[in-house]
PDB file of C-alpha atoms in Angstrom:
ATOM      1  CA  MET A1500       4.606 -11.264 -65.238  1.00 65.00           C
ATOM      2  CA  CYS A1501       5.645 -12.830 -62.377  1.00 80.00           C
ATOM      3  CA  ARG A1502       5.935 -16.033 -62.279  1.00 77.00           C
ATOM      4  CA  MET A1503       6.422 -16.505 -58.692  1.00 83.00           C
ATOM      5  CA  PHE A1504       3.788 -15.349 -57.649  1.00 85.00           C
ATOM      6  CA  GLU A1505       1.796 -17.297 -60.152  1.00 85.00           C
ATOM      7  CA  VAL A1506       3.458 -20.829 -59.002  1.00 82.00           C
ATOM      8  CA  VAL A1507       2.721 -19.790 -55.744  1.00 84.00           C
ATOM      9  CA  THR A1508      -0.853 -18.906 -56.278  1.00 86.00           C
ATOM     10  CA  GLY A1509      -2.635 -20.408 -59.264  1.00 84.00           C
ATOM     11  CA  LYS A1510      -3.238 -17.035 -60.541  1.00 83.00           C
ATOM     12  CA  LYS A1511      -1.142 -14.395 -63.324  1.00 81.00           C
ATOM     13  CA  SER A1512      -1.179 -10.419 -61.876  1.00 80.00           C
ATOM     14  CA  LYS A1513      -3.729  -8.278 -63.759  1.00 85.00           C
ATOM     15  CA  GLY A1514      -3.859  -5.397 -64.705  1.00 91.00           C
ATOM     16  CA  SER A1515      -7.066  -2.832 -64.343  1.00 94.00           C
ATOM     17  CA  VAL A1516      -6.951   0.704 -65.472  1.00 95.00           C
ATOM     18  CA  ASP A1517     -10.232   0.750 -63.767  1.00 96.00           C
ATOM     19  CA  LYS A1518      -9.388  -0.219 -60.641  1.00 95.00           C
ATOM     20  CA  LEU A1519      -6.363   1.526 -59.635  1.00 96.00           C
ATOM     21  CA  GLU A1520      -7.696   4.979 -60.674  1.00 96.00           C
ATOM     22  CA  GLY A1521     -10.148   4.131 -58.245  1.00 96.00           C
ATOM     23  CA  LEU A1522      -7.885   2.644 -55.472  1.00 96.00           C
ATOM     24  CA  THR A1523      -6.229   6.425 -56.221  1.00 96.00           C
ATOM     25  CA  LYS A1524      -8.335   8.906 -57.256  1.00 95.00           C
ATOM     26  CA  MET A1525      -8.926  10.321 -53.332  1.00 95.00           C
ATOM     27  CA  TYR A1526      -5.293  11.260 -53.120  1.00 95.00           C
ATOM     28  CA  THR A1527      -4.412  12.160 -57.077  1.00 94.00           C
ATOM     29  CA  ASP A1528      -7.707  14.784 -56.805  1.00 94.00           C
ATOM     30  CA  ILE A1529      -6.106  16.780 -53.952  1.00 94.00           C
ATOM     31  CA  HIS A1530      -2.488  15.985 -55.752  1.00 94.00           C
ATOM     32  CA  GLU A1531      -1.224  13.895 -53.478  1.00 94.00           C
ATOM     33  CA  GLU A1532       2.678  12.485 -53.854  1.00 95.00           C
ATOM     34  CA  ILE A1533       3.117   9.721 -52.078  1.00 95.00           C
ATOM     35  CA  ALA A1534       0.226   7.796 -51.050  1.00 96.00           C
ATOM     36  CA  ILE A1535       0.038   4.259 -48.277  1.00 96.00           C
ATOM     37  CA  ILE A1536      -3.621   2.750 -50.218  1.00 96.00           C
ATOM     38  CA  ARG A1537      -4.415  -1.235 -50.194  1.00 96.00           C
ATOM     39  CA  VAL A1538      -3.656  -2.578 -52.894  1.00 96.00           C
ATOM     40  CA  PRO A1539      -5.095  -6.577 -54.528  1.00 95.00           C
ATOM     41  CA  VAL A1540      -2.301  -8.802 -54.755  1.00 94.00           C
ATOM     42  CA  GLU A1541      -2.698  -8.526 -58.548  1.00 94.00           C
ATOM     43  CA  LEU A1542      -2.540  -5.909 -59.406  1.00 95.00           C
ATOM     44  CA  MET A1543       0.786  -5.888 -58.463  1.00 95.00           C
ATOM     45  CA  GLU A1544       4.241  -6.429 -61.159  1.00 94.00           C
ATOM     46  CA  ILE A1545       7.945  -6.598 -61.146  1.00 92.00           C
ATOM     47  CA  ASP A1546       9.938  -5.205 -64.274  1.00 93.00           C
ATOM     48  CA  PRO A1547      12.730  -7.740 -64.322  1.00 89.00           C
ATOM     49  CA  ARG A1548      15.155  -5.774 -66.544  1.00 90.00           C
ATOM     50  CA  TYR A1549      15.979  -4.646 -62.550  1.00 89.00           C
ATOM     51  CA  GLN A1550      15.108  -6.863 -60.737  1.00 85.00           C
ATOM     52  CA  THR A1551      14.953 -10.905 -60.973  1.00 75.00           C
ATOM     53  CA  ASP A1552      11.217 -12.726 -59.973  1.00 68.00           C
ATOM     54  CA  VAL A1553      14.345 -15.055 -58.558  1.00 63.00           C
ATOM     55  CA  ARG A1554      14.193 -15.544 -54.643  1.00 61.00           C
ATOM     56  CA  THR A1555      15.427 -19.267 -53.060  1.00 58.00           C
ATOM     57  CA  GLU A1556      13.754 -21.319 -51.094  1.00 66.00           C
ATOM     58  CA  ARG A1557      16.003 -20.699 -47.746  1.00 69.00           C
ATOM     59  CA  ASP A1558      14.647 -16.755 -48.172  1.00 76.00           C
ATOM     60  CA  LEU A1559      11.548 -17.897 -48.895  1.00 79.00           C
ATOM     61  CA  GLN A1560      11.399 -19.486 -46.013  1.00 82.00           C
ATOM     62  CA  TYR A1561      13.273 -16.990 -43.755  1.00 83.00           C
ATOM     63  CA  LEU A1562      10.541 -14.357 -44.393  1.00 86.00           C
ATOM     64  CA  VAL A1563       7.308 -16.741 -44.394  1.00 89.00           C
ATOM     65  CA  ARG A1564       9.281 -17.974 -40.582  1.00 89.00           C
ATOM     66  CA  ASN A1565       9.612 -14.743 -38.945  1.00 87.00           C
ATOM     67  CA  TRP A1566       6.646 -13.950 -40.093  1.00 91.00           C
ATOM     68  CA  ASP A1567       4.882 -11.135 -38.551  1.00 89.00           C
ATOM     69  CA  GLU A1568       1.415  -8.744 -39.119  1.00 86.00           C
ATOM     70  CA  ARG A1569       2.011  -6.658 -36.867  1.00 84.00           C
ATOM     71  CA  LYS A1570       5.513  -5.473 -37.867  1.00 81.00           C
ATOM     72  CA  LEU A1571       5.558  -5.662 -41.473  1.00 84.00           C
ATOM     73  CA  MET A1572       6.149  -3.098 -43.145  1.00 89.00           C
ATOM     74  CA  PRO A1573       4.190  -1.182 -46.636  1.00 93.00           C
ATOM     75  CA  LEU A1574       5.589  -2.480 -49.854  1.00 95.00           C
ATOM     76  CA  MET A1575       6.585   0.441 -52.480  1.00 95.00           C
ATOM     77  CA  GLY A1576       5.750   0.997 -55.689  1.00 96.00           C
ATOM     78  CA  VAL A1577       4.841   3.027 -59.431  1.00 97.00           C
ATOM     79  CA  PRO A1578       0.986   2.968 -60.542  1.00 97.00           C
ATOM     80  CA  HIS A1579       1.285   2.438 -63.890  1.00 97.00           C
ATOM     81  CA  TRP A1580      -1.214   3.633 -65.397  1.00 96.00           C
ATOM     82  CA  GLU A1581      -1.315   2.740 -68.767  1.00 96.00           C
ATOM     83  CA  GLU A1582      -1.322  -1.286 -67.558  1.00 95.00           C
ATOM     84  CA  GLY A1583      -3.601  -1.269 -64.153  1.00 96.00           C
ATOM     85  CA  LYS A1584      -0.109  -2.380 -62.267  1.00 96.00           C
ATOM     86  CA  VAL A1585       1.239  -1.621 -59.906  1.00 97.00           C
ATOM     87  CA  TYR A1586       5.783  -2.211 -60.149  1.00 96.00           C
ATOM     88  CA  ILE A1587       6.726  -3.054 -56.847  1.00 95.00           C
ATOM     89  CA  VAL A1588      10.941  -1.382 -55.762  1.00 94.00           C
ATOM     90  CA  ASP A1589      10.702  -2.374 -52.671  1.00 91.00           C
ATOM     91  CA  GLY A1590       9.154  -6.061 -50.908  1.00 90.00           C
ATOM     92  CA  TYR A1591       8.959  -8.384 -54.070  1.00 90.00           C
ATOM     93  CA  GLY A1592       9.649 -10.863 -51.572  1.00 89.00           C
ATOM     94  CA  ARG A1593       7.394 -10.070 -49.005  1.00 91.00           C
ATOM     95  CA  TRP A1594       4.292  -9.591 -51.284  1.00 92.00           C
ATOM     96  CA  ILE A1595       4.956 -13.433 -52.184  1.00 91.00           C
ATOM     97  CA  ALA A1596       5.880 -14.859 -48.452  1.00 91.00           C
ATOM     98  CA  SER A1597       2.391 -13.510 -47.720  1.00 93.00           C
ATOM     99  CA  GLN A1598       0.770 -15.129 -49.784  1.00 92.00           C
ATOM    100  CA  LEU A1599       2.718 -18.325 -48.502  1.00 92.00           C
ATOM    101  CA  VAL A1600       1.616 -17.178 -45.251  1.00 93.00           C
ATOM    102  CA  ASP A1601      -2.421 -16.903 -46.043  1.00 93.00           C
ATOM    103  CA  LYS A1602      -3.392 -16.050 -49.295  1.00 90.00           C
ATOM    104  CA  LYS A1603      -6.821 -16.189 -48.935  1.00 92.00           C
ATOM    105  CA  LYS A1604      -6.533 -12.893 -46.058  1.00 94.00           C
ATOM    106  CA  TYR A1605      -3.862 -11.552 -47.567  1.00 94.00           C
ATOM    107  CA  LYS A1606      -5.288 -10.714 -50.886  1.00 94.00           C
ATOM    108  CA  ASP A1607      -4.679  -7.107 -50.742  1.00 95.00           C
ATOM    109  CA  LEU A1608      -1.265  -5.037 -49.080  1.00 95.00           C
ATOM    110  CA  LYS A1609      -0.371  -1.996 -47.848  1.00 95.00           C
ATOM    111  CA  VAL A1610       2.034  -0.183 -50.461  1.00 96.00           C
ATOM    112  CA  GLN A1611       3.027   2.747 -50.023  1.00 96.00           C
ATOM    113  CA  MET A1612       2.823   3.988 -53.835  1.00 96.00           C
ATOM    114  CA  ILE A1613       5.126   6.789 -55.549  1.00 96.00           C
ATOM    115  CA  LEU A1614       1.894   9.497 -57.646  1.00 96.00           C
ATOM    116  CA  ASN A1615       4.191  11.708 -58.660  1.00 95.00           C
ATOM    117  CA  ALA A1616       6.917   8.940 -60.856  1.00 96.00           C
ATOM    118  CA  PRO A1617       7.182   9.698 -64.335  1.00 95.00           C
ATOM    119  CA  THR A1618       4.850   8.233 -66.831  1.00 95.00           C
ATOM    120  CA  ASP A1619       7.180   8.281 -68.937  1.00 96.00           C
ATOM    121  CA  PRO A1620       8.331   5.115 -69.718  1.00 95.00           C
ATOM    122  CA  LYS A1621      11.691   5.591 -70.459  1.00 95.00           C
ATOM    123  CA  GLU A1622      12.114   8.173 -67.463  1.00 96.00           C
ATOM    124  CA  ARG A1623      10.217   5.516 -64.850  1.00 96.00           C
ATOM    125  CA  LEU A1624      12.484   2.933 -65.942  1.00 95.00           C
ATOM    126  CA  VAL A1625      15.156   4.660 -64.366  1.00 94.00           C
ATOM    127  CA  PHE A1626      13.657   6.238 -61.500  1.00 94.00           C
ATOM    128  CA  GLU A1627      12.167   2.070 -60.703  1.00 94.00           C
ATOM    129  CA  ALA A1628      15.853   1.135 -61.361  1.00 93.00           C
ATOM    130  CA  GLU A1629      17.433   4.540 -58.620  1.00 90.00           C
ATOM    131  CA  MET A1630      14.442   2.661 -56.253  1.00 90.00           C
ATOM    132  CA  TYR A1631      15.016  -1.259 -56.630  1.00 89.00           C
ATOM    133  CA  ALA A1632      18.816  -0.055 -56.111  1.00 84.00           C
ATOM    134  CA  PHE A1633      19.090   2.190 -53.816  1.00 80.00           C
ATOM    135  CA  GLN A1634      16.258   1.020 -51.044  1.00 68.00           C
ATOM    136  CA  ASN A1635      16.995   1.369 -46.994  1.00 57.00           C
ATOM    137  CA  ARG A1636      20.393   1.664 -47.956  1.00 50.00           C
ATOM    138  CA  ASP A1637      20.763   1.037 -44.107  1.00 41.00           C
ATOM    139  CA  VAL A1638      18.220  -0.565 -43.819  1.00 45.00           C
ATOM    140  CA  LYS A1639      18.486  -3.519 -46.723  1.00 50.00           C
ATOM    141  CA  ASP A1640      22.347  -4.795 -48.803  1.00 62.00           C
ATOM    142  CA  LEU A1641      21.163  -6.179 -51.933  1.00 73.00           C
ATOM    143  CA  SER A1642      23.770  -8.210 -53.519  1.00 82.00           C
ATOM    144  CA  ALA A1643      26.290  -6.863 -56.385  1.00 88.00           C
ATOM    145  CA  ILE A1644      24.035 -10.062 -57.984  1.00 87.00           C
ATOM    146  CA  GLN A1645      20.772  -9.042 -57.567  1.00 84.00           C
ATOM    147  CA  ARG A1646      21.240  -4.496 -57.831  1.00 86.00           C
ATOM    148  CA  HIS A1647      22.898  -5.827 -61.752  1.00 91.00           C
ATOM    149  CA  GLY A1648      19.541  -5.476 -63.883  1.00 89.00           C
ATOM    150  CA  ALA A1649      19.800  -1.690 -62.102  1.00 88.00           C
ATOM    151  CA  MET A1650      23.012  -0.919 -62.490  1.00 91.00           C
ATOM    152  CA  MET A1651      22.615  -1.197 -66.414  1.00 93.00           C
ATOM    153  CA  ILE A1652      19.646   0.615 -66.561  1.00 93.00           C
ATOM    154  CA  LEU A1653      22.142   3.173 -64.781  1.00 92.00           C
ATOM    155  CA  HIS A1654      25.317   3.188 -66.880  1.00 93.00           C
ATOM    156  CA  ASP A1655      27.120   1.462 -63.933  1.00 94.00           C
ATOM    157  CA  PRO A1656      31.119   1.177 -65.869  1.00 96.00           C
ATOM    158  CA  ALA A1657      32.050  -1.911 -64.080  1.00 96.00           C
ATOM    159  CA  THR A1658      28.818  -3.112 -64.430  1.00 95.00           C
ATOM    160  CA  GLU A1659      28.787  -2.490 -68.530  1.00 96.00           C
ATOM    161  CA  THR A1660      31.881  -4.120 -68.476  1.00 97.00           C
ATOM    162  CA  ILE A1661      30.902  -7.248 -66.752  1.00 96.00           C
ATOM    163  CA  GLU A1662      28.410  -7.754 -69.981  1.00 95.00           C
ATOM    164  CA  LYS A1663      30.599  -7.288 -71.931  1.00 96.00           C
ATOM    165  CA  LEU A1664      32.976  -9.453 -70.997  1.00 97.00           C
ATOM    166  CA  LYS A1665      29.861 -11.924 -70.473  1.00 95.00           C
ATOM    167  CA  GLU A1666      29.157 -11.155 -74.405  1.00 95.00           C
ATOM    168  CA  ILE A1667      33.122 -11.854 -75.323  1.00 96.00           C
ATOM    169  CA  TYR A1668      33.650 -15.392 -72.911  1.00 95.00           C
ATOM    170  CA  GLY A1669      30.437 -16.499 -72.649  1.00 94.00           C
ATOM    171  CA  PHE A1670      30.892 -17.170 -69.052  1.00 93.00           C
ATOM    172  CA  GLU A1671      27.701 -17.083 -66.548  1.00 91.00           C
ATOM    173  CA  TYR A1672      27.133 -15.330 -62.847  1.00 87.00           C
ATOM    174  CA  THR A1673      25.266 -17.328 -60.126  1.00 82.00           C
ATOM    175  CA  ASN A1674      24.806 -16.408 -56.178  1.00 72.00           C
ATOM    176  CA  LYS A1675      24.750 -19.944 -54.748  1.00 73.00           C
ATOM    177  CA  GLN A1676      27.749 -20.716 -53.074  1.00 71.00           C
ATOM    178  CA  GLY A1677      29.447 -23.930 -53.270  1.00 67.00           C
ATOM    179  CA  ASN A1678      31.753 -25.264 -56.299  1.00 72.00           C
ATOM    180  CA  ARG A1679      31.484 -23.824 -59.119  1.00 79.00           C
ATOM    181  CA  GLU A1680      31.370 -25.680 -63.356  1.00 84.00           C
ATOM    182  CA  ALA A1681      32.697 -24.660 -66.158  1.00 82.00           C
ATOM    183  CA  SER A1682      32.312 -21.568 -67.331  1.00 86.00           C
ATOM    184  CA  VAL A1683      30.081 -20.206 -64.749  1.00 91.00           C
ATOM    185  CA  LEU A1684      32.005 -17.311 -62.302  1.00 92.00           C
ATOM    186  CA  GLY A1685      33.615 -18.540 -58.430  1.00 88.00           C
ATOM    187  CA  SER A1686      32.266 -14.578 -57.881  1.00 91.00           C
ATOM    188  CA  TYR A1687      30.106 -12.207 -58.980  1.00 93.00           C
ATOM    189  CA  ALA A1688      31.423  -9.039 -56.984  1.00 92.00           C
ATOM    190  CA  SER A1689      34.506 -10.002 -57.197  1.00 94.00           C
ATOM    191  CA  THR A1690      34.506 -10.214 -60.599  1.00 95.00           C
ATOM    192  CA  LEU A1691      33.177  -6.546 -60.398  1.00 96.00           C
ATOM    193  CA  ASN A1692      35.605  -5.145 -58.421  1.00 96.00           C
ATOM    194  CA  LEU A1693      38.183  -6.398 -61.614  1.00 97.00           C
ATOM    195  CA  CYS A1694      35.907  -4.423 -63.733  1.00 97.00           C
ATOM    196  CA  LYS A1695      37.089  -1.238 -62.265  1.00 96.00           C
ATOM    197  CA  ILE A1696      40.603  -1.525 -62.583  1.00 97.00           C
ATOM    198  CA  ASP A1697      41.640   0.181 -65.523  1.00 97.00           C
ATOM    199  CA  ASN A1698      39.068   0.727 -66.949  1.00 95.00           C
ATOM    200  CA  GLY A1699      38.089  -3.301 -66.979  1.00 96.00           C
ATOM    201  CA  GLN A1700      41.281  -3.910 -69.074  1.00 97.00           C
ATOM    202  CA  CYS A1701      42.313  -6.082 -65.223  1.00 98.00           C
ATOM    203  CA  ALA A1702      39.494  -8.602 -65.897  1.00 97.00           C
ATOM    204  CA  LYS A1703      39.720  -9.148 -69.613  1.00 97.00           C
ATOM    205  CA  TYR A1704      43.726  -9.340 -69.200  1.00 98.00           C
ATOM    206  CA  ILE A1705      42.521 -12.506 -66.151  1.00 97.00           C
ATOM    207  CA  PHE A1706      39.548 -13.999 -68.698  1.00 97.00           C
ATOM    208  CA  GLU A1707      41.927 -14.150 -71.880  1.00 97.00           C
ATOM    209  CA  VAL A1708      44.582 -15.920 -69.756  1.00 97.00           C
ATOM    210  CA  CYS A1709      42.280 -18.086 -69.261  1.00 97.00           C
ATOM    211  CA  LYS A1710      40.084 -18.270 -72.155  1.00 96.00           C
ATOM    212  CA  MET A1711      43.929 -19.714 -73.940  1.00 97.00           C
ATOM    213  CA  ALA A1712      44.609 -22.062 -71.039  1.00 97.00           C
ATOM    214  CA  GLY A1713      40.925 -23.823 -71.231  1.00 96.00           C
ATOM    215  CA  PHE A1714      40.808 -22.355 -67.503  1.00 96.00           C
ATOM    216  CA  ASP A1715      36.733 -21.369 -69.415  1.00 95.00           C
ATOM    217  CA  ARG A1716      36.190 -24.715 -70.143  1.00 94.00           C
ATOM    218  CA  LYS A1717      37.164 -26.131 -66.132  1.00 94.00           C
ATOM    219  CA  PRO A1718      35.347 -26.332 -63.467  1.00 93.00           C
ATOM    220  CA  ASN A1719      36.387 -23.352 -61.220  1.00 93.00           C
ATOM    221  CA  GLY A1720      38.164 -22.246 -63.666  1.00 94.00           C
ATOM    222  CA  TYR A1721      36.752 -18.709 -62.522  1.00 94.00           C
ATOM    223  CA  SER A1722      37.536 -19.122 -59.045  1.00 94.00           C
ATOM    224  CA  SER A1723      37.969 -16.629 -56.858  1.00 94.00           C
ATOM    225  CA  TYR A1724      41.791 -18.122 -56.062  1.00 96.00           C
ATOM    226  CA  VAL A1725      42.452 -17.937 -59.597  1.00 97.00           C
ATOM    227  CA  MET A1726      40.926 -14.416 -60.736  1.00 96.00           C
ATOM    228  CA  ARG A1727      42.864 -13.626 -57.451  1.00 97.00           C
ATOM    229  CA  SER A1728      45.985 -14.843 -58.542  1.00 97.00           C
ATOM    230  CA  LEU A1729      45.745 -13.373 -61.692  1.00 98.00           C
ATOM    231  CA  ARG A1730      44.641 -10.431 -60.613  1.00 97.00           C
ATOM    232  CA  ASP A1731      48.411  -9.644 -58.870  1.00 97.00           C
ATOM    233  CA  ILE A1732      50.178 -10.827 -61.821  1.00 97.00           C
ATOM    234  CA  TYR A1733      48.305  -8.592 -63.033  1.00 97.00           C
ATOM    235  CA  LYS A1734      49.496  -5.607 -61.129  1.00 97.00           C
ATOM    236  CA  LEU A1735      52.987  -7.071 -60.147  1.00 96.00           C
ATOM    237  CA  TYR A1736      54.764  -6.621 -63.161  1.00 97.00           C
ATOM    238  CA  ALA A1737      52.445  -4.083 -64.950  1.00 96.00           C
ATOM    239  CA  ASN A1738      55.586  -3.587 -67.749  1.00 96.00           C
ATOM    240  CA  ASP A1739      55.155  -7.478 -68.423  1.00 97.00           C
ATOM    241  CA  ARG A1740      51.342  -8.335 -69.553  1.00 97.00           C
ATOM    242  CA  VAL A1741      52.096  -9.466 -73.061  1.00 97.00           C
ATOM    243  CA  ASP A1742      54.965 -11.887 -71.583  1.00 97.00           C
ATOM    244  CA  THR A1743      53.280 -13.362 -68.144  1.00 98.00           C
ATOM    245  CA  MET A1744      49.916 -13.975 -70.187  1.00 98.00           C
ATOM    246  CA  MET A1745      51.809 -16.288 -72.751  1.00 97.00           C
ATOM    247  CA  LEU A1746      53.733 -17.316 -69.408  1.00 97.00           C
ATOM    248  CA  LEU A1747      50.526 -18.362 -67.830  1.00 98.00           C
ATOM    249  CA  ALA A1748      48.359 -19.804 -70.796  1.00 97.00           C
ATOM    250  CA  ARG A1749      50.906 -22.285 -71.608  1.00 97.00           C
ATOM    251  CA  GLN A1750      52.158 -23.407 -67.645  1.00 97.00           C
ATOM    252  CA  LEU A1751      47.942 -23.498 -66.545  1.00 97.00           C
ATOM    253  CA  ARG A1752      47.041 -25.686 -69.826  1.00 96.00           C
ATOM    254  CA  GLU A1753      49.128 -28.619 -68.527  1.00 94.00           C
ATOM    255  CA  ILE A1754      46.527 -28.695 -65.333  1.00 96.00           C
ATOM    256  CA  THR A1755      43.538 -28.016 -63.664  1.00 96.00           C
ATOM    257  CA  PRO A1756      42.068 -25.468 -61.231  1.00 96.00           C
ATOM    258  CA  MET A1757      42.409 -27.688 -57.840  1.00 96.00           C
ATOM    259  CA  ILE A1758      45.193 -29.996 -59.506  1.00 97.00           C
ATOM    260  CA  LEU A1759      46.819 -25.037 -59.419  1.00 97.00           C
ATOM    261  CA  ARG A1760      45.363 -25.322 -55.846  1.00 97.00           C
ATOM    262  CA  SER A1761      47.384 -28.229 -54.181  1.00 97.00           C
ATOM    263  CA  ASN A1762      49.776 -27.630 -55.598  1.00 97.00           C
ATOM    264  CA  ALA A1763      50.235 -24.230 -53.950  1.00 97.00           C
ATOM    265  CA  VAL A1764      49.027 -25.089 -50.695  1.00 96.00           C
ATOM    266  CA  THR A1765      51.888 -27.849 -50.223  1.00 97.00           C
ATOM    267  CA  LYS A1766      53.840 -25.574 -51.348  1.00 96.00           C
ATOM    268  CA  TYR A1767      53.351 -22.615 -48.321  1.00 96.00           C
ATOM    269  CA  PRO A1768      51.377 -24.512 -46.295  1.00 94.00           C
ATOM    270  CA  MET A1769      51.006 -21.560 -43.298  1.00 93.00           C
ATOM    271  CA  LEU A1770      49.733 -19.417 -46.301  1.00 95.00           C
ATOM    272  CA  ASP A1771      44.960 -19.108 -46.612  1.00 95.00           C
ATOM    273  CA  MET A1772      44.637 -21.078 -49.850  1.00 96.00           C
ATOM    274  CA  ARG A1773      44.033 -18.281 -51.475  1.00 95.00           C
ATOM    275  CA  THR A1774      47.208 -15.930 -50.805  1.00 96.00           C
ATOM    276  CA  ALA A1775      48.681 -19.075 -51.604  1.00 97.00           C
ATOM    277  CA  VAL A1776      47.985 -19.712 -55.432  1.00 97.00           C
ATOM    278  CA  SER A1777      48.752 -15.404 -55.492  1.00 97.00           C
ATOM    279  CA  LEU A1778      52.617 -16.488 -54.855  1.00 97.00           C
ATOM    280  CA  TYR A1779      52.071 -19.576 -56.644  1.00 97.00           C
ATOM    281  CA  VAL A1780      51.700 -18.859 -59.978  1.00 98.00           C
ATOM    282  CA  GLU A1781      54.600 -15.459 -59.197  1.00 97.00           C
ATOM    283  CA  ASP A1782      56.730 -18.246 -58.998  1.00 97.00           C
ATOM    284  CA  LEU A1783      55.176 -19.430 -62.073  1.00 97.00           C
ATOM    285  CA  VAL A1784      56.127 -16.315 -63.752  1.00 97.00           C
ATOM    286  CA  VAL A1785      59.354 -15.556 -61.825  1.00 97.00           C
ATOM    287  CA  GLU A1786      61.358 -18.282 -62.934  1.00 96.00           C
ATOM    288  CA  HIS A1787      59.833 -19.183 -66.005  1.00 97.00           C
ATOM    289  CA  LEU A1788      61.322 -15.604 -67.835  1.00 97.00           C
ATOM    290  CA  GLY A1789      63.767 -14.677 -65.688  1.00 95.00           C
ATOM    291  CA  LEU A1790      61.834 -11.495 -63.537  1.00 95.00           C
ATOM    292  CA  LYS A1791      62.367 -10.389 -59.932  1.00 94.00           C
ATOM    293  CA  GLN A1792      60.644 -10.925 -57.241  1.00 95.00           C
ATOM    294  CA  SER A1793      57.385  -8.964 -55.625  1.00 95.00           C
ATOM    295  CA  ARG A1794      56.388 -11.353 -52.565  1.00 95.00           C
ATOM    296  CA  ARG A1795      57.661 -13.314 -49.585  1.00 92.00           C
ATOM    297  CA  VAL A1796      57.145 -14.370 -47.029  1.00 93.00           C
ATOM    298  CA  GLU A1797      56.694 -13.588 -43.219  1.00 91.00           C
ATOM    299  CA  GLY A1798      55.244 -16.504 -41.062  1.00 88.00           C
ATOM    300  CA  THR A1799      51.772 -17.053 -42.226  1.00 89.00           C
ATOM    301  CA  LYS A1800      51.518 -14.039 -44.630  1.00 90.00           C
ATOM    302  CA  ILE A1801      53.358 -12.417 -47.411  1.00 91.00           C
ATOM    303  CA  VAL A1802      54.982  -9.647 -48.271  1.00 92.00           C
ATOM    304  CA  PRO A1803      56.255  -6.843 -50.023  1.00 92.00           C
ATOM    305  CA  ILE A1804      60.113  -6.924 -51.410  1.00 89.00           C
ATOM    306  CA  GLU A1805      61.271  -3.156 -50.776  1.00 78.00           C
ATOM    307  CA  LYS A1806      63.421  -2.374 -54.175  1.00 65.00           C
ATOM    308  CA  LYS A1807      66.695  -1.538 -53.281  1.00 58.00           C
ATOM    309  CA  THR A1808      67.079   2.099 -54.513  1.00 50.00           C
ATOM    310  CA  ALA A1809      71.099   3.286 -55.203  1.00 46.00           C
TER     311      ALA A1809
END
């Protein structure tokens, strides 16, 4: 059941096997594989396993303000014959926005129906997830967080890793901008990229440091500047990961993420904030573990220190 449709219209999306068969009969009789058909809005549905039914008010208002029926492209949907519903894989925003614009006028919408989609529920789910995750590649770019459910169904390794880490460390993620409460990722997309390094070992290192330091319970503890700095230490001091993990857990336990950022930008005012934090954390490692510095400041950037060869 699509909650947003119910909230906007006051109706529930109801399936009708007879109505769906009637709408598609002239096309299925001649074995059409794809057809554009006007579908009543109450027959439409989405699957929350790969598509969220939450849209920000800003997104919907943008669609409403820019509504132009002449440019309205058909939605794309897959029939679920046994339910009498059409599951929308592209066009959910247009479906909901149409009801905000004029629900009396838009009692039905044009839908490009994929009539030859798999009928087996498991195969159909994968088919829909692929259609949703990679819809209109040249036109529309879904965010990584919007694609999470679909990529889980498709068994994307990095997405499965972030889900496993979520179960272990109990963090949450959001697509909203701004400061983060405790246990909320600063950036889902950046964390997903971390999960691609060494089969997720880099991300696990970072979350373990944050947990031992108590950053998982502090606002902005999973901010991008924290995660990036720990990623850099993981990469730069590959042979000393156990030592750096324990050292950073002790050092960071004494401060907050905001103090870490403040100390870093005070020490390195010419660097951008994320770079300053990364170098500041490296300084902690070098100072307390006696390791060799890997980077140095050069103007407004940091550059690697070339290792001397014999």
